[in-house]
mmCIF file of C-alpha atoms and ligand atoms in Angstrom:
data_model
loop_
_atom_site.group_PDB
_atom_site.id
_atom_site.type_symbol
_atom_site.label_atom_id
_atom_site.label_comp_id
_atom_site.label_asym_id
_atom_site.label_seq_id
_atom_site.Cartn_x
_atom_site.Cartn_y
_atom_site.Cartn_z
ATOM 1 C CA MET A 1 117.815 100.733 101.916
ATOM 2 C CA ARG A 2 118.635 97.472 103.782
ATOM 3 C CA LEU A 3 115.793 96.579 106.085
ATOM 4 C CA PHE A 4 116.321 93.254 107.562
ATOM 5 C CA ARG A 5 119.324 91.620 108.897
ATOM 6 C CA GLN A 6 120.221 88.520 107.373
ATOM 7 C CA ASP A 7 118.386 86.044 109.967
ATOM 8 C CA THR A 8 115.308 88.311 109.896
ATOM 9 C CA LYS A 9 115.348 88.435 106.270
ATOM 10 C CA VAL A 10 115.374 84.770 106.090
ATOM 11 C CA GLU A 11 112.310 84.589 108.451
ATOM 12 C CA ALA A 12 110.601 87.230 106.524
ATOM 13 C CA LEU A 13 111.016 85.455 103.130
ATOM 14 C CA GLY A 14 109.611 82.340 104.991
ATOM 15 C CA THR A 15 106.221 84.025 105.406
ATOM 16 C CA ALA A 16 105.582 84.518 101.763
ATOM 17 C CA PRO A 17 103.326 81.967 100.302
ATOM 18 C CA ILE A 18 105.738 81.779 97.242
ATOM 19 C CA PHE A 19 108.370 80.494 99.176
ATOM 20 C CA GLU A 20 106.486 78.028 101.087
ATOM 21 C CA GLY A 21 107.937 74.495 101.426
ATOM 22 C CA LEU A 22 111.599 76.014 101.183
ATOM 23 C CA SER A 23 114.091 74.992 103.876
ATOM 24 C CA LYS A 24 115.814 77.272 105.895
ATOM 25 C CA LYS A 25 119.033 76.384 104.125
ATOM 26 C CA GLU A 26 117.322 77.305 101.014
ATOM 27 C CA LEU A 27 115.738 80.476 101.973
ATOM 28 C CA THR A 28 119.063 81.435 103.500
ATOM 29 C CA GLN A 29 120.698 80.987 99.718
ATOM 30 C CA LEU A 30 117.746 82.414 98.390
ATOM 31 C CA ALA A 31 118.259 85.773 100.745
ATOM 32 C CA ARG A 32 121.896 85.991 99.468
ATOM 33 C CA VAL A 33 121.075 86.641 96.133
ATOM 34 C CA THR A 34 117.983 88.931 96.814
ATOM 35 C CA ASP A 35 117.821 92.783 97.811
ATOM 36 C CA ASP A 36 115.266 94.083 100.426
ATOM 37 C CA VAL A 37 114.046 97.482 99.869
ATOM 38 C CA GLU A 38 111.761 100.036 101.363
ATOM 39 C CA VAL A 39 109.803 102.451 99.064
ATOM 40 C CA ALA A 40 107.527 105.189 99.885
ATOM 41 C CA ALA A 41 103.876 105.477 99.151
ATOM 42 C CA GLY A 42 103.548 106.729 95.566
ATOM 43 C CA THR A 43 106.507 105.149 94.233
ATOM 44 C CA VAL A 44 105.952 103.534 90.732
ATOM 45 C CA LEU A 45 107.508 100.003 91.016
ATOM 46 C CA CYS A 46 106.759 98.789 87.307
ATOM 47 C CA LYS A 47 105.873 101.300 84.508
ATOM 48 C CA GLU A 48 103.571 99.944 81.679
ATOM 49 C CA GLY A 49 105.125 99.952 78.455
ATOM 50 C CA LYS A 50 108.695 100.321 79.705
ATOM 51 C CA THR A 51 111.438 97.767 79.885
ATOM 52 C CA GLY A 52 111.961 96.177 83.213
ATOM 53 C CA SER A 53 113.887 93.104 84.450
ATOM 54 C CA GLU A 54 113.162 92.710 87.903
ATOM 55 C CA PHE A 55 110.919 90.503 89.764
ATOM 56 C CA LEU A 56 109.158 92.140 92.991
ATOM 57 C CA VAL A 57 107.822 90.075 96.024
ATOM 58 C CA VAL A 58 105.757 92.452 98.411
ATOM 59 C CA MET A 59 106.691 91.809 102.043
ATOM 60 C CA ASP A 60 104.725 94.721 103.656
ATOM 61 C CA GLY A 61 102.309 97.409 102.486
ATOM 62 C CA GLU A 62 99.773 97.820 99.421
ATOM 63 C CA VAL A 63 100.146 98.466 95.776
ATOM 64 C CA GLU A 64 97.646 99.103 93.309
ATOM 65 C CA VAL A 65 97.879 97.904 89.415
ATOM 66 C CA THR A 66 96.904 100.028 86.305
ATOM 67 C CA ARG A 67 96.678 99.457 82.623
ATOM 68 C CA SER A 68 96.048 102.735 80.578
ATOM 69 C CA GLY A 69 95.261 104.644 83.862
ATOM 70 C CA ARG A 70 92.445 102.114 84.748
ATOM 71 C CA ARG A 71 92.795 100.246 88.096
ATOM 72 C CA ILE A 72 92.903 96.448 87.162
ATOM 73 C CA GLY A 73 94.169 95.037 90.563
ATOM 74 C CA THR A 74 95.655 95.508 93.919
ATOM 75 C CA GLY A 75 98.211 93.846 96.009
ATOM 76 C CA GLY A 76 99.759 93.127 99.390
ATOM 77 C CA ALA A 77 102.026 91.037 101.555
ATOM 78 C CA GLY A 78 102.824 87.633 99.667
ATOM 79 C CA ASP A 79 101.875 88.966 96.218
ATOM 80 C CA PHE A 80 104.691 89.193 93.473
ATOM 81 C CA PHE A 81 104.895 91.305 90.343
ATOM 82 C CA GLY A 82 106.961 91.794 87.276
ATOM 83 C CA GLU A 83 106.946 87.941 86.149
ATOM 84 C CA ILE A 84 105.342 88.828 82.742
ATOM 85 C CA ALA A 85 108.252 91.182 81.425
ATOM 86 C CA LEU A 86 110.724 88.844 82.611
ATOM 87 C CA ILE A 87 109.202 85.746 81.224
ATOM 88 C CA GLU A 88 107.611 86.955 77.885
ATOM 89 C CA ASP A 89 110.729 89.401 77.257
ATOM 90 C CA ILE A 90 108.327 92.231 76.586
ATOM 91 C CA PRO A 91 107.801 95.682 78.172
ATOM 92 C CA ARG A 92 105.848 96.138 81.362
ATOM 93 C CA THR A 93 101.935 95.132 80.816
ATOM 94 C CA ALA A 94 100.934 97.391 83.619
ATOM 95 C CA THR A 95 101.743 100.147 86.129
ATOM 96 C CA VAL A 96 102.405 98.783 89.842
ATOM 97 C CA THR A 97 102.597 101.559 92.209
ATOM 98 C CA ALA A 98 103.015 101.542 96.053
ATOM 99 C CA THR A 99 99.954 102.917 97.646
ATOM 100 C CA THR A 100 101.432 102.811 101.179
ATOM 101 C CA ASP A 101 104.907 102.655 102.278
ATOM 102 C CA VAL A 102 106.113 99.070 100.807
ATOM 103 C CA ARG A 103 108.726 96.432 101.745
ATOM 104 C CA LEU A 104 109.908 94.482 98.996
ATOM 105 C CA ILE A 105 112.082 91.607 97.953
ATOM 106 C CA VAL A 106 113.769 92.193 94.807
ATOM 107 C CA LEU A 107 115.257 89.553 92.283
ATOM 108 C CA THR A 108 117.453 90.671 89.289
ATOM 109 C CA ALA A 109 116.498 88.516 86.183
ATOM 110 C CA PRO A 110 119.692 86.229 86.690
ATOM 111 C CA ALA A 111 118.232 85.760 90.175
ATOM 112 C CA PHE A 112 114.892 85.239 89.194
ATOM 113 C CA TRP A 113 115.582 82.308 86.341
ATOM 114 C CA GLY A 114 118.067 80.709 88.997
ATOM 115 C CA MET A 115 115.393 80.640 91.470
ATOM 116 C CA LEU A 116 112.766 79.025 88.791
ATOM 117 C CA ASP A 117 115.721 76.683 87.915
ATOM 118 C CA LEU A 118 116.131 75.316 91.319
ATOM 119 C CA TYR A 119 112.550 75.216 92.658
ATOM 120 C CA PRO A 120 109.825 73.844 90.415
ATOM 121 C CA THR A 121 107.211 74.671 92.756
ATOM 122 C CA ILE A 122 107.620 78.434 92.773
ATOM 123 C CA GLU A 123 107.955 78.087 89.045
ATOM 124 C CA ARG A 124 104.503 76.517 88.886
ATOM 125 C CA LYS A 125 103.142 79.339 91.274
ATOM 126 C CA VAL A 126 104.638 82.089 89.127
ATOM 127 C CA LEU A 127 103.186 80.466 85.860
ATOM 128 C CA ARG A 128 99.686 79.923 87.338
ATOM 129 C CA THR A 129 99.576 83.599 88.265
ATOM 130 C CA LEU A 130 100.960 84.934 84.904
ATOM 131 C CA ALA A 131 98.437 82.894 83.301
ATOM 132 C CA SER A 132 95.573 84.231 85.201
ATOM 133 C CA ARG A 133 97.041 87.673 84.590
ATOM 134 C CA LEU A 134 97.311 87.371 81.082
ATOM 135 C CA VAL A 135 93.699 85.698 81.021
ATOM 136 C CA ALA A 136 92.296 88.717 82.895
ATOM 137 C CA ASN A 137 94.033 91.097 80.898
ATOM 138 C CA SER A 138 92.882 89.649 77.544
ATOM 139 C CA ALA A 139 89.194 89.991 78.973
ATOM 140 C CA ASP A 140 89.786 93.860 79.607
ATOM 141 C CA PRO A 141 87.907 95.841 77.549
ATOM 142 C CA SER A 142 90.373 98.728 77.468
ATOM 143 C CA LEU A 143 92.487 96.845 75.370
ATOM 144 C CA ALA A 144 92.612 97.155 71.929
HETATM 145 P P1 CMP B 1 105.005 92.904 84.125
HETATM 146 O O1 CMP B 1 104.259 93.131 83.075
HETATM 147 O O2 CMP B 1 106.502 92.532 84.175
HETATM 148 O O3 CMP B 1 104.940 94.459 84.940
HETATM 149 C C1 CMP B 1 103.611 94.815 85.339
HETATM 150 C C2 CMP B 1 103.250 93.704 86.286
HETATM 151 O O4 CMP B 1 101.773 93.813 86.612
HETATM 152 C C3 CMP B 1 102.934 92.503 85.590
HETATM 153 O O5 CMP B 1 104.158 92.039 85.097
HETATM 154 C C4 CMP B 1 102.239 91.562 86.474
HETATM 155 O O6 CMP B 1 103.006 91.184 87.579
HETATM 156 C C5 CMP B 1 101.468 92.722 86.901
HETATM 157 N N1 CMP B 1 99.880 92.313 86.187
HETATM 158 C C6 CMP B 1 99.540 92.585 85.139
HETATM 159 N N2 CMP B 1 98.284 92.438 85.037
HETATM 160 C C7 CMP B 1 97.775 92.344 86.249
HETATM 161 C C8 CMP B 1 96.404 92.119 86.506
HETATM 162 N N3 CMP B 1 95.450 91.739 85.911
HETATM 163 N N4 CMP B 1 96.456 91.872 88.024
HETATM 164 C C9 CMP B 1 97.307 91.938 88.711
HETATM 165 N N5 CMP B 1 98.837 92.262 88.390
HETATM 166 C C10 CMP B 1 98.946 92.233 86.983
#
């Protein structure tokens, strides 16, 4: 479902911390290679153990993150998900579920890699978050 007109989408992208520092021209280019979607509360965005190749940025709404049925995190506007399976080329490490209606920006794997190639500042933000999540998960007593 299309949510934003192109100019509104560019504006929305500019509000997400991950895209902070990008010029209007860069945000416009990014808007062209991303999809904006709205999903209903209860929609599973990433499923633990399944293959997944999309990178998701929450623009509005709330999500929860679970592993083995246990809640390990929550997220909202500006938070991003799906980076681990993409970077590590492994199955999804957790399940991410919309707990309210959620608006998302979705990047395919090629769009994700293209974005990281172009913008080292974004790459650093993604890597920092990936590292902290891996550390959090490795300390998770539910992990074998
Ligand atoms: P991925 O493994 O591709 O799919 C599930 C996503 O949940 C994962 O990428 C991260 O984006 C996110 N995730 C994994 N572990 C945590 C955590 N401890 N806290 C928040 N988000 C997480």
